[in-house]
XYZ file of C-alpha atoms in Angstrom:
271
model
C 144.859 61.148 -21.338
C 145.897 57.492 -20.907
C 149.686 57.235 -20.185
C 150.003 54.678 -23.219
C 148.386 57.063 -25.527
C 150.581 59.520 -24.315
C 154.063 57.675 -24.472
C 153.100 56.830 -28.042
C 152.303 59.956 -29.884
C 154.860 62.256 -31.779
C 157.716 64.286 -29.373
C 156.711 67.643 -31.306
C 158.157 69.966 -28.496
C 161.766 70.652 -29.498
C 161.272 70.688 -33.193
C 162.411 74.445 -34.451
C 166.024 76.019 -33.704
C 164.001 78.459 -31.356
C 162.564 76.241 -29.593
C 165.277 74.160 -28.980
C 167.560 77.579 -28.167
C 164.725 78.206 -25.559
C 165.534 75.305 -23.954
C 168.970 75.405 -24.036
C 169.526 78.551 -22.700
C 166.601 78.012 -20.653
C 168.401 75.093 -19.213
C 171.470 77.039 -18.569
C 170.173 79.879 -16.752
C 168.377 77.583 -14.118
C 171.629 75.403 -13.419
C 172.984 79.065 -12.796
C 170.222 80.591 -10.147
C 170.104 76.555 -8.803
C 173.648 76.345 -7.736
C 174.081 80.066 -6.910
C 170.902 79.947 -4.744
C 170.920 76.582 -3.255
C 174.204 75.927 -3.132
C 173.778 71.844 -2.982
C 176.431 69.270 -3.187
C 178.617 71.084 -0.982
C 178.807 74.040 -3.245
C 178.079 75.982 0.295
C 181.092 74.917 1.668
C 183.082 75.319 -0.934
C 181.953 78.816 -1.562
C 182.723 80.278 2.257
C 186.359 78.407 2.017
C 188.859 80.657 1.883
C 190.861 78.930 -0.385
C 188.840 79.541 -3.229
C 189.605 83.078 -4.986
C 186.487 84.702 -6.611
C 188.071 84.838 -9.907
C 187.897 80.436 -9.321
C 184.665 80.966 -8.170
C 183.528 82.964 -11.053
C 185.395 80.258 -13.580
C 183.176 77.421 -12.102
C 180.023 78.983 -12.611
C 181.224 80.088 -16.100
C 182.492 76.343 -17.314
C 178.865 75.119 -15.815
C 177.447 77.505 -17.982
C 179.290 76.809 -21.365
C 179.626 73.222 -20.693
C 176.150 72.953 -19.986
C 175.691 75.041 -23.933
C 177.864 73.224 -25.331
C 176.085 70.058 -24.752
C 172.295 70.854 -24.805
C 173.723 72.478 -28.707
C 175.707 69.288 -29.884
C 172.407 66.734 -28.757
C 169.740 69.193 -29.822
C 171.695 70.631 -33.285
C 173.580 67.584 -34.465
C 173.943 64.401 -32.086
C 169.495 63.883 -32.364
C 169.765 64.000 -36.524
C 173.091 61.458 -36.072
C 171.516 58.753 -33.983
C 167.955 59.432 -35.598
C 166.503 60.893 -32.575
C 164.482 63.614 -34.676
C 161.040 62.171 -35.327
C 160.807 60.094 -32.353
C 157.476 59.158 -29.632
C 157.888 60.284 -26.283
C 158.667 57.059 -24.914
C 161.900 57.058 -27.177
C 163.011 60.814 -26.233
C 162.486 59.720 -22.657
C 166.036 57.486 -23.381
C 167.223 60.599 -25.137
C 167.527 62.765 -22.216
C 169.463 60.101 -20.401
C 171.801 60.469 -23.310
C 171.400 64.104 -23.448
C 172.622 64.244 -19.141
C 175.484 61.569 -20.268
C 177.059 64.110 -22.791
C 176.933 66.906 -20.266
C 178.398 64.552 -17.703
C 181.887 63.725 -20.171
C 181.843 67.543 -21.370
C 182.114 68.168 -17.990
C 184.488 65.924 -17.055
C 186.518 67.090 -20.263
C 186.367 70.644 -18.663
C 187.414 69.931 -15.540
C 191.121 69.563 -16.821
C 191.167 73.097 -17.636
C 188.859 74.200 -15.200
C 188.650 72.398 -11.398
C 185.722 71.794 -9.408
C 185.900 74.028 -6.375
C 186.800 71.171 -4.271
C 190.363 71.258 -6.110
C 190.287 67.163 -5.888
C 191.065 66.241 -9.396
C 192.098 62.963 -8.385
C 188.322 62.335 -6.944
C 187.273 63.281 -10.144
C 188.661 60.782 -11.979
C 187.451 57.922 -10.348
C 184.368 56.184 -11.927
C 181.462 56.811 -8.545
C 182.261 60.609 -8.547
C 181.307 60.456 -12.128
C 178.214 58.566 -11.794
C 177.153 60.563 -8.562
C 177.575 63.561 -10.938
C 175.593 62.126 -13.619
C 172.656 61.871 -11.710
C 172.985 64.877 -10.220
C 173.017 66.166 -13.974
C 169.789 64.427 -14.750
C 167.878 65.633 -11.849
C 168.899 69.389 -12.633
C 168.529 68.596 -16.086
C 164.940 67.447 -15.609
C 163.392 70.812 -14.597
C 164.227 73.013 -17.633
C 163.269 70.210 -19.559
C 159.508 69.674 -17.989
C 158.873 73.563 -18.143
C 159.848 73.939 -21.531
C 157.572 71.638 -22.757
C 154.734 72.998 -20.777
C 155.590 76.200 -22.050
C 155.283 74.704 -25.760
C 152.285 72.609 -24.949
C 150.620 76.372 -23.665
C 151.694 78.267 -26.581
C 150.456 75.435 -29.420
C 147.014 75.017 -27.219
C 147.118 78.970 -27.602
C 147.515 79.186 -31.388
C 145.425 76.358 -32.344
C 142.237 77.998 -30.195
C 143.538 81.430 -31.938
C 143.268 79.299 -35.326
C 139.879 78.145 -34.707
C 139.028 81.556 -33.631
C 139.622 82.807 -37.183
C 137.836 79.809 -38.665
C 134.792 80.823 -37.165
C 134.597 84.227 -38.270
C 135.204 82.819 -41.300
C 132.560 80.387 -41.187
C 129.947 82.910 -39.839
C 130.915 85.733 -42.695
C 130.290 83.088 -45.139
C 126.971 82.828 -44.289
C 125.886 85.430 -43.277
C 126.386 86.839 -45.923
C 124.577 84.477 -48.013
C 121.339 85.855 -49.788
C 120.197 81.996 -49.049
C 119.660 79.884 -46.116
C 121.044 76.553 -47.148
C 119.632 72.875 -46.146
C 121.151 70.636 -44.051
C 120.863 66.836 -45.505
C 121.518 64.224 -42.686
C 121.278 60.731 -44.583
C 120.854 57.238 -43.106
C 123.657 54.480 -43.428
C 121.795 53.737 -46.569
C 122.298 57.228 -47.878
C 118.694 58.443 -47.796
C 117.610 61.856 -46.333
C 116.203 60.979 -42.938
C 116.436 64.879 -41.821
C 116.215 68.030 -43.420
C 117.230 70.984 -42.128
C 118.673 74.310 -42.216
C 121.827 75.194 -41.309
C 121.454 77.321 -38.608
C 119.509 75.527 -37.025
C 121.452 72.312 -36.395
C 123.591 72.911 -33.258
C 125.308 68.849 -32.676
C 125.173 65.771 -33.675
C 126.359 63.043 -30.379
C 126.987 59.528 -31.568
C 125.537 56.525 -29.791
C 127.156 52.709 -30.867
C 125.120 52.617 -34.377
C 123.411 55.402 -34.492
C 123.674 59.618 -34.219
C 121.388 61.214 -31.755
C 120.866 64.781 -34.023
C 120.309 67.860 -31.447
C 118.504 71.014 -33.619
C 116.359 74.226 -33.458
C 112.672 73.893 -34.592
C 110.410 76.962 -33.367
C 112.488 78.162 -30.529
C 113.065 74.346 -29.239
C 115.645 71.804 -28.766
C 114.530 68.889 -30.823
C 116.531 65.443 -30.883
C 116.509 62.899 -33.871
C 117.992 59.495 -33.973
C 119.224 58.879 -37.183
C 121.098 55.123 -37.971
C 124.598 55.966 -39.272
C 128.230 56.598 -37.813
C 129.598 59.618 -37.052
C 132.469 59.578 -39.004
C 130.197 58.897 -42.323
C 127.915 61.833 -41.011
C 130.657 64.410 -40.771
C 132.247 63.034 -44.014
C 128.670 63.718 -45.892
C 128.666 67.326 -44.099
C 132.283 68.591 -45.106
C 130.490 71.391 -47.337
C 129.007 72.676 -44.490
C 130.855 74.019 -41.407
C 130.306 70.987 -38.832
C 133.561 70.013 -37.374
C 134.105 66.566 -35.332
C 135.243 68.264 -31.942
C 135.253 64.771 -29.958
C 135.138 61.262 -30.634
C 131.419 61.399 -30.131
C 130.220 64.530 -31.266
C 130.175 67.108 -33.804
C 129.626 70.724 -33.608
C 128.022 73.270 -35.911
C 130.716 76.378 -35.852
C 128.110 78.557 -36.895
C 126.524 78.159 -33.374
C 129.549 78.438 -31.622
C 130.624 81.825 -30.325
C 134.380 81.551 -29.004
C 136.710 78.861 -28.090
C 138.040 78.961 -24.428
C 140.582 76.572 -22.469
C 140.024 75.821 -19.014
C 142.661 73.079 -16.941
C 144.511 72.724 -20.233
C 141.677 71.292 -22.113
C 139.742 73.535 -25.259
C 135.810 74.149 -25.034
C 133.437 75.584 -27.892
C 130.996 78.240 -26.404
């Protein structure tokens, strides 16, 4: 998919409260197992120095935690309907999650007078690098929850719209089967006039070709191939009684000859 294309369409992923709990708590449990197993930004140190107690230990890891709730709750649950960041493109919820690392970064900071960083240097803390350095580090951490749970919603809508199209075909093929007729297949020229006729089950695609459709159908046992002047679109329009579906930009399928829907490297085929 072109990058443009991409950056332009709908940001669809965190659009239902469980969704967007997903990803908050999601996003919560890896900033957990990352500092606990890593141990980065001197973290390491700081957890072999005597100085620090477990029960400070234990109340770093815990204000991570709910600051890290808190904030993912307050952008996802009331800050994105505030500053209209609902219905946005991708390109636009890309600035979002820069805002979405900034509030962590100040609820954080906000924390931190209750709570002290393991390093015990409050005064560090206050000055305006440390808090920058710890933005970014925010973002970066922030980044990986984020990325898998929208794979994880791209898998599971790819998953229920082939499980949709499943039933649709079914549907399509009890129809007529168990129809005591076999019904004709009209395919008009861009005047309107029958240039084909055909039945049903025996048309298996039609492939489009600048001004013209290039009609692929059963006659005797063979693949035959019409050329027929007319668009596409206006073909498929003419067909919506009958169960031909546009699948691509230059074809269109009969469902009735289609026996399952797969997905192979995250695209759908017809089989």
């Amino acid at each position: 998919m072109n990058i443009n294309i991409f950056l332009k369409q709908p940001f669809d992923y965190l659009d239902t409260p469980q969704i967007k709990w997903f990803y908050i708590l999601g996003s919560t449990t890896f900033a957990i197992v990352f500092l606990l197993l890593f141990q980065p930004y001197g973290i390491s140190k700081e957890m072999i120095n005597p100085m620090n107690s477990s029960l400070n230990k234990f109340l770093f890891f815990a204000s991570v935690a709910f600051s890290t709730i808190l904030g993912l709750s307050l952008s996802q649950f009331f800050l994105r309907q505030l500053f209209d960041f609902e219905f946005v493109n991708n390109q636009k919820y890309i600035y979002w999650i820069v805002i979405e690392a900034l509030v962590l970064t100040l609820i954080n900071f906000g924390i931190s007078f209750i709570v002290p960083d393991l390093g015990n240097n409050f005064e560090k803390e206050l000055h305006l690098t440390f808090q920058l350095k710890m933005f970014v580090k925010i973002f970066l951490v922030l980044l990986f929850p984020f990325v898998g749970t929208v794979l994880y919603v791209s898998i599971k809508k790819l998953s229920n719209e082939i499980q949709e199209l499943d039933v649709q075909l079914k549907q399509y093929k009890s129809v007529y089967k168990s129809s005591n007729h076999e019904q004709m297949l009209n395919i008009l020229d861009e005047n309107e006039n029958v240039d084909l006729k055909i039945s049903i089950n025996n048309f298996l695609y039609a492939e489009s070709s600048n001004q013209y459709i290039l009609v692929h159908y059963l006659k005797q046992g063979e693949v035959r191939r019409h050329i027929v002047r007319n668009r596409l679109k206006k073909f498929v329009i003419q067909s919506n009684d009958f169960p031909i579906m546009q699948c691509h930009r230059s074809y269109a399928i009969n469902l009735l000859n289609v026996d399952y829907l797969t997905k192979k490297n995250g695209k759908e085929y017809l089989v």
